[in-house]
Amino acid sequence: MGQALISAAQWTSAKDGSKGKLELTPLNEELLNTILKFVEGFSSKSPEEAKLVFKKPLSWETTLSATQFGGSSLKEVQQRLTPGMVDAELTLLRDLSGHDDERHVLQHIDYYGQTFVFKNGCRAQPWRQVHGDICYIEARPHDVDTVLYITAHTSGFYLNKGPDPEKPGQLILDRADEDIHRDLVTLLKAKSSKFTELINKQEFAMYEEHKHDHRYDIGTDEEDGEPTARSDQQTWMQKEKGQDEKDKHGKQRQNAKKKPEPSLKWKALGMEEYKEEQHVRPKDKEKKAKNKGSPQRKTKTPLEPADSFSESSTESEEEEEAIDRRSEANADLPSEYWQIQKLVKYLKGGNQTATIIALCSLRDFNLTQETCQLAIRDVGGLEVLINLLDTEEVKCKIGALKILKEISRNTQIRRSIADLGGLQTMVKILRDPDKDLKCLAAETIANVAKFRRARRTVRQHGGIKRLVSLLDCVALTSSHMTPEMEQDVEVARCGALALWSCSKSKKNKEAMQRAGAIPLLARLLKSPHENMLIPVVGTLQECASEPSYRLAIRTEGMIEDLVKNLKSLGKPNPELQMHCASAIFKCAEEKETRDLVRQFGGLDPLVHLLTNMENKELLAAATGAIWKCAISPENVARFQELKAIDQLVALLANQPEEVLVNVVGALGELAKAPPNRAQIRKCGGIPNLVNLLTGTNQALLVNVTKAVGQCAAEPENMVIIDKLDGVRLLWSLLKNQNPEVQASAAWAICPCIENAKDAGEMVRSFVGGLELIVSLLKSEDKEVLAAVCAAIANIAKDEENLAVITDHGVVPMLARLTSATDDKLRQHLAEAISRCCNWGNNRTAFGKEGAVAPLVRYLKSKDEDVHRSTARALFQLSKNPDNCITMHEAGVVQPLLKMVGSEDEDVQESSAGCIGNIRRLALANERAKFA
């Protein structure tokens, strides 16, 4: 019985040695319900049998044989796959695919290759259809490095062996494993745990399509005449919240025949298809006539026509689903909770005057307290407040927006407002001629748009364009400001606040740029008012992560204004300074911007901000700006004059990681100048840097290894690093899984080996160290390969170490990389080959591994460093006669003859030496002929 139930149920795939778990599927639910019904009634129906306890499975002997179970009454039932079933499942999964690994179940899924659909619906070749093949599919899950190639067969889905390397465009159709799965989803669940996690989050429902799907109905509560907004989506939300009791007070009208069809229905609201025309039913018009005294609900703003449903924002979800923290017992709730609930009831049932009085009374409460905020939500107050936004009464709208602005600071309230369609209404209010309404709507949007779905909703309903239009106000430097002009400035400030929240989305940034936000922000940046500058600079620093914005900020002359606000000649505003420094931090990726910051005197205030030890956010922004500005040597000279190194070294202790990453990054850039390396040592910075090598923050490790590597270029610094066991720590970071950390550690090891007193012995003292660094030549990251080749070139200077890495197979690994096209990798690879030729038969081995001819092609590069290292490698390899023949056949002589005339003496000598070896071999062959 138990085994039968186990085989009948649907289970997740087993992983990490554990057993699978029951999936949440209709089949399993039905099975469990059947078992429950049987168990519940078993005791009453069979009391005697229910008392029996089975401590082990019941078994008995029988004389029946298997052949006795044959007959026409038994029949094997098997459902075979059809092309239609495969196409339906693949289409659904394709719609759920994309690059966002938090929302899309797969990166990509589609039919393999160029397919032709035959009349029977199959896409496989006719000679494969005979064997039952329907089509072939390629899928790429988020957590699997390789593409999965799948065969859809009439018996099920299984993995094949993928593309045939000898026959482009064709698959090796043999099974990759023995498993056959009943559907595509089951196969992908078995191969990808990430897919399993994401597909289980998707929700499927019956979506009833009819003529008025995209309009909100207007209903009236039968008890107290409350105007309420109903929609298919809101009804769904109410059921989710357990508020079914409200549904019996209002009926949803249905004027068209509904055609049910299966469809995907998302929890995120505001996702309706765009409609050019909004329909208004005759009954709705009658209701408007009847309820003139009550505020009325209007239709929602339509979606932007060109906007897709997907959100390409790369920013993380700032707010996870909030936990609903309700009090366990009503006795624990304060009296304000019940008073607010009574006021909301008056808000629902009263006329216009009563509504305004109730709104004013609600504002008397401390709406910043969570208890008061949740009291409004729990009694259905949010729905009423959002409904009031659609009335014709300006006072009601203003009162509702003032309350929504205050309570929308709560995470749960924000999401509820978005769920109830409040954002769409507020976007519509942005067109209202009343400036107070615009301000309140924009400020509320600024509070609500703190999470991804809300930002997407604002964009899809045309909110970005309207918010940008609010920025267009009078010149802020006017000497005389009338009350109307001041109100325009306040509207612009609120618009900037909303855009600041919305600008965390990449698509919103693009929409802002298309709407012409940049010149308007540039004009507002000249404002003398700090309350205007903070949201404007905040928006700019969010947008500065995009290259197009960085270019615009520079060309619009905003760098000068940012530097001016950074100085804050009057009483400094730390928040404004922090946003200005953050904007410079992001914009200083380009050299032109770094030069402008220096020319406008921005380096001095940045260094001065390092004294704000308590304000960590300001400190992180200032150190980040210094880091990026220090990339330019001209700026480094100014930082030296300002004694920035002393202050930066002081920040290496007792600071959060976001500050340390920037501080160490700045020291790494400053340490490129030899005097600064000595200064870091004098300030006691070397021990602190070495200590940070034991951390786990990946960004910090990348910067620390770079800084230690720069400091190690100074022999006196290297003595301290060696005493503190810094080289061993660097070597251990080669085991890190992050390629950036690996590459940075390998680069740092190079100057350590060059400047250590007994480098050969030091390297040999690391158990397994040489084997580890040779194994990194298998990496697929070009930067890691280049860094490791540079390290091997330094290691190979010691003869004993060269012998060890030769035994570890360094020669074939280096030879395998000679087909590289990246000049940086080519330079260090050729240098490593040159050094490795100095042991045993390595020159001959390189020739046999086919490394010689590809090296000749390096001479076509335009990089002089590549020419230098390649000439050295060819000179070393030319000491083997077979290699000379290979070089000559590859056409090495002509490029080398040109390089003999190089101004670089090293290139001259290596080129001449290689040509000399080839010539001597040729002369020896001539003599041998006549001997």
Short mmCIF file of N, CA and C in Angstrom, two decimals, residues 496-551:
data_model
loop_
_atom_site.label_atom_id
_atom_site.label_comp_id
_atom_site.label_asym_id
_atom_site.label_seq_id
_atom_site.Cartn_x
_atom_site.Cartn_y
_atom_site.Cartn_z
N ALA A 496 11.21 65.72 -8.28
CA ALA A 496 12.57 65.18 -8.16
C ALA A 496 12.63 64.06 -7.12
N LEU A 497 11.88 64.21 -6.03
CA LEU A 497 11.82 63.15 -5.00
C LEU A 497 11.29 61.85 -5.59
N ALA A 498 10.21 61.95 -6.36
CA ALA A 498 9.60 60.75 -6.96
C ALA A 498 10.55 60.12 -7.98
N LEU A 499 11.19 60.96 -8.79
CA LEU A 499 12.14 60.43 -9.78
C LEU A 499 13.33 59.77 -9.10
N TRP A 500 13.71 60.28 -7.95
CA TRP A 500 14.82 59.68 -7.19
C TRP A 500 14.49 58.23 -6.83
N SER A 501 13.27 58.01 -6.34
CA SER A 501 12.85 56.65 -6.01
C SER A 501 12.76 55.78 -7.26
N CYS A 502 12.21 56.34 -8.32
CA CYS A 502 12.00 55.57 -9.56
C CYS A 502 13.30 55.27 -10.28
N SER A 503 14.34 56.08 -10.05
CA SER A 503 15.58 55.95 -10.83
C SER A 503 16.43 54.75 -10.44
N LYS A 504 15.96 53.95 -9.49
CA LYS A 504 16.72 52.74 -9.15
C LYS A 504 16.53 51.65 -10.21
N SER A 505 15.60 51.84 -11.12
CA SER A 505 15.34 50.88 -12.19
C SER A 505 16.03 51.33 -13.48
N LYS A 506 16.68 50.40 -14.15
CA LYS A 506 17.40 50.73 -15.39
C LYS A 506 16.44 51.24 -16.46
N LYS A 507 15.29 50.59 -16.59
CA LYS A 507 14.33 51.02 -17.60
C LYS A 507 13.78 52.40 -17.29
N ASN A 508 13.61 52.69 -16.03
CA ASN A 508 13.14 54.02 -15.65
C ASN A 508 14.17 55.09 -15.98
N LYS A 509 15.44 54.77 -15.80
CA LYS A 509 16.49 55.71 -16.16
C LYS A 509 16.44 56.03 -17.65
N GLU A 510 16.24 55.00 -18.46
CA GLU A 510 16.13 55.21 -19.91
C GLU A 510 14.90 56.06 -20.23
N ALA A 511 13.79 55.78 -19.56
CA ALA A 511 12.56 56.54 -19.80
C ALA A 511 12.75 58.00 -19.39
N MET A 512 13.47 58.25 -18.30
CA MET A 512 13.73 59.62 -17.86
C MET A 512 14.57 60.37 -18.89
N GLN A 513 15.57 59.68 -19.42
CA GLN A 513 16.42 60.33 -20.41
C GLN A 513 15.63 60.67 -21.68
N ARG A 514 14.77 59.73 -22.11
CA ARG A 514 13.93 59.98 -23.30
C ARG A 514 12.97 61.15 -23.06
N ALA A 515 12.53 61.30 -21.81
CA ALA A 515 11.57 62.37 -21.49
C ALA A 515 12.25 63.72 -21.30
N GLY A 516 13.57 63.77 -21.43
CA GLY A 516 14.28 65.05 -21.33
C GLY A 516 14.59 65.49 -19.92
N ALA A 517 14.87 64.54 -19.03
CA ALA A 517 15.10 64.88 -17.62
C ALA A 517 16.46 65.55 -17.39
N ILE A 518 17.46 65.22 -18.20
CA ILE A 518 18.84 65.65 -17.90
C ILE A 518 18.99 67.18 -17.90
N PRO A 519 18.56 67.89 -18.97
CA PRO A 519 18.71 69.36 -18.91
C PRO A 519 17.91 70.01 -17.79
N LEU A 520 16.75 69.43 -17.45
CA LEU A 520 15.94 69.98 -16.36
C LEU A 520 16.64 69.77 -15.01
N LEU A 521 17.24 68.59 -14.82
CA LEU A 521 18.00 68.34 -13.59
C LEU A 521 19.22 69.25 -13.50
N ALA A 522 19.84 69.50 -14.66
CA ALA A 522 21.01 70.40 -14.68
C ALA A 522 20.62 71.80 -14.24
N ARG A 523 19.43 72.25 -14.64
CA ARG A 523 18.96 73.58 -14.25
C ARG A 523 18.63 73.63 -12.76
N LEU A 524 18.00 72.56 -12.26
CA LEU A 524 17.65 72.52 -10.84
C LEU A 524 18.88 72.41 -9.95
N LEU A 525 19.97 71.89 -10.52
CA LEU A 525 21.21 71.72 -9.74
C LEU A 525 21.84 73.05 -9.35
N LYS A 526 21.44 74.11 -10.01
CA LYS A 526 21.96 75.44 -9.70
C LYS A 526 21.16 76.13 -8.60
N SER A 527 20.16 75.43 -8.06
CA SER A 527 19.32 76.01 -7.02
C SER A 527 20.14 76.29 -5.76
N PRO A 528 19.83 77.37 -5.06
CA PRO A 528 20.52 77.65 -3.79
C PRO A 528 19.88 76.93 -2.60
N HIS A 529 18.75 76.25 -2.84
CA HIS A 529 18.01 75.63 -1.74
C HIS A 529 18.41 74.17 -1.57
N GLU A 530 18.82 73.81 -0.36
CA GLU A 530 19.29 72.45 -0.10
C GLU A 530 18.18 71.41 -0.24
N ASN A 531 16.95 71.79 0.17
CA ASN A 531 15.87 70.81 0.08
C ASN A 531 15.54 70.46 -1.37
N MET A 532 15.90 71.32 -2.31
CA MET A 532 15.77 71.01 -3.73
C MET A 532 16.97 70.22 -4.22
N LEU A 533 18.15 70.58 -3.76
CA LEU A 533 19.39 69.96 -4.25
C LEU A 533 19.50 68.49 -3.86
N ILE A 534 19.05 68.13 -2.66
CA ILE A 534 19.23 66.74 -2.19
C ILE A 534 18.53 65.74 -3.11
N PRO A 535 17.22 65.90 -3.44
CA PRO A 535 16.63 64.93 -4.36
C PRO A 535 17.20 64.99 -5.78
N VAL A 536 17.61 66.19 -6.23
CA VAL A 536 18.18 66.32 -7.58
C VAL A 536 19.51 65.59 -7.66
N VAL A 537 20.39 65.84 -6.69
CA VAL A 537 21.70 65.17 -6.69
C VAL A 537 21.52 63.67 -6.42
N GLY A 538 20.55 63.33 -5.57
CA GLY A 538 20.28 61.91 -5.32
C GLY A 538 19.87 61.19 -6.60
N THR A 539 19.02 61.84 -7.40
CA THR A 539 18.61 61.26 -8.69
C THR A 539 19.80 61.12 -9.62
N LEU A 540 20.64 62.15 -9.67
CA LEU A 540 21.81 62.11 -10.56
C LEU A 540 22.78 61.01 -10.17
N GLN A 541 23.01 60.83 -8.86
CA GLN A 541 23.96 59.79 -8.45
C GLN A 541 23.41 58.39 -8.70
N GLU A 542 22.08 58.24 -8.66
CA GLU A 542 21.49 56.94 -9.03
C GLU A 542 21.68 56.69 -10.52
N CYS A 543 21.44 57.73 -11.32
CA CYS A 543 21.51 57.58 -12.78
C CYS A 543 22.94 57.49 -13.30
N ALA A 544 23.92 57.96 -12.51
CA ALA A 544 25.31 58.00 -12.97
C ALA A 544 25.92 56.62 -13.16
N SER A 545 25.21 55.58 -12.77
CA SER A 545 25.72 54.22 -13.03
C SER A 545 25.63 53.88 -14.52
N GLU A 546 24.86 54.67 -15.30
CA GLU A 546 24.73 54.44 -16.74
C GLU A 546 25.71 55.33 -17.51
N PRO A 547 26.47 54.78 -18.46
CA PRO A 547 27.46 55.59 -19.22
C PRO A 547 26.84 56.80 -19.91
N SER A 548 25.63 56.64 -20.46
CA SER A 548 25.00 57.76 -21.17
C SER A 548 24.73 58.93 -20.23
N TYR A 549 24.37 58.64 -18.99
CA TYR A 549 24.14 59.71 -18.01
C TYR A 549 25.46 60.36 -17.61
N ARG A 550 26.51 59.56 -17.46
CA ARG A 550 27.82 60.12 -17.09
C ARG A 550 28.29 61.12 -18.15
N LEU A 551 28.09 60.76 -19.40
CA LEU A 551 28.47 61.65 -20.49
C LEU A 551 27.64 62.93 -20.44
#
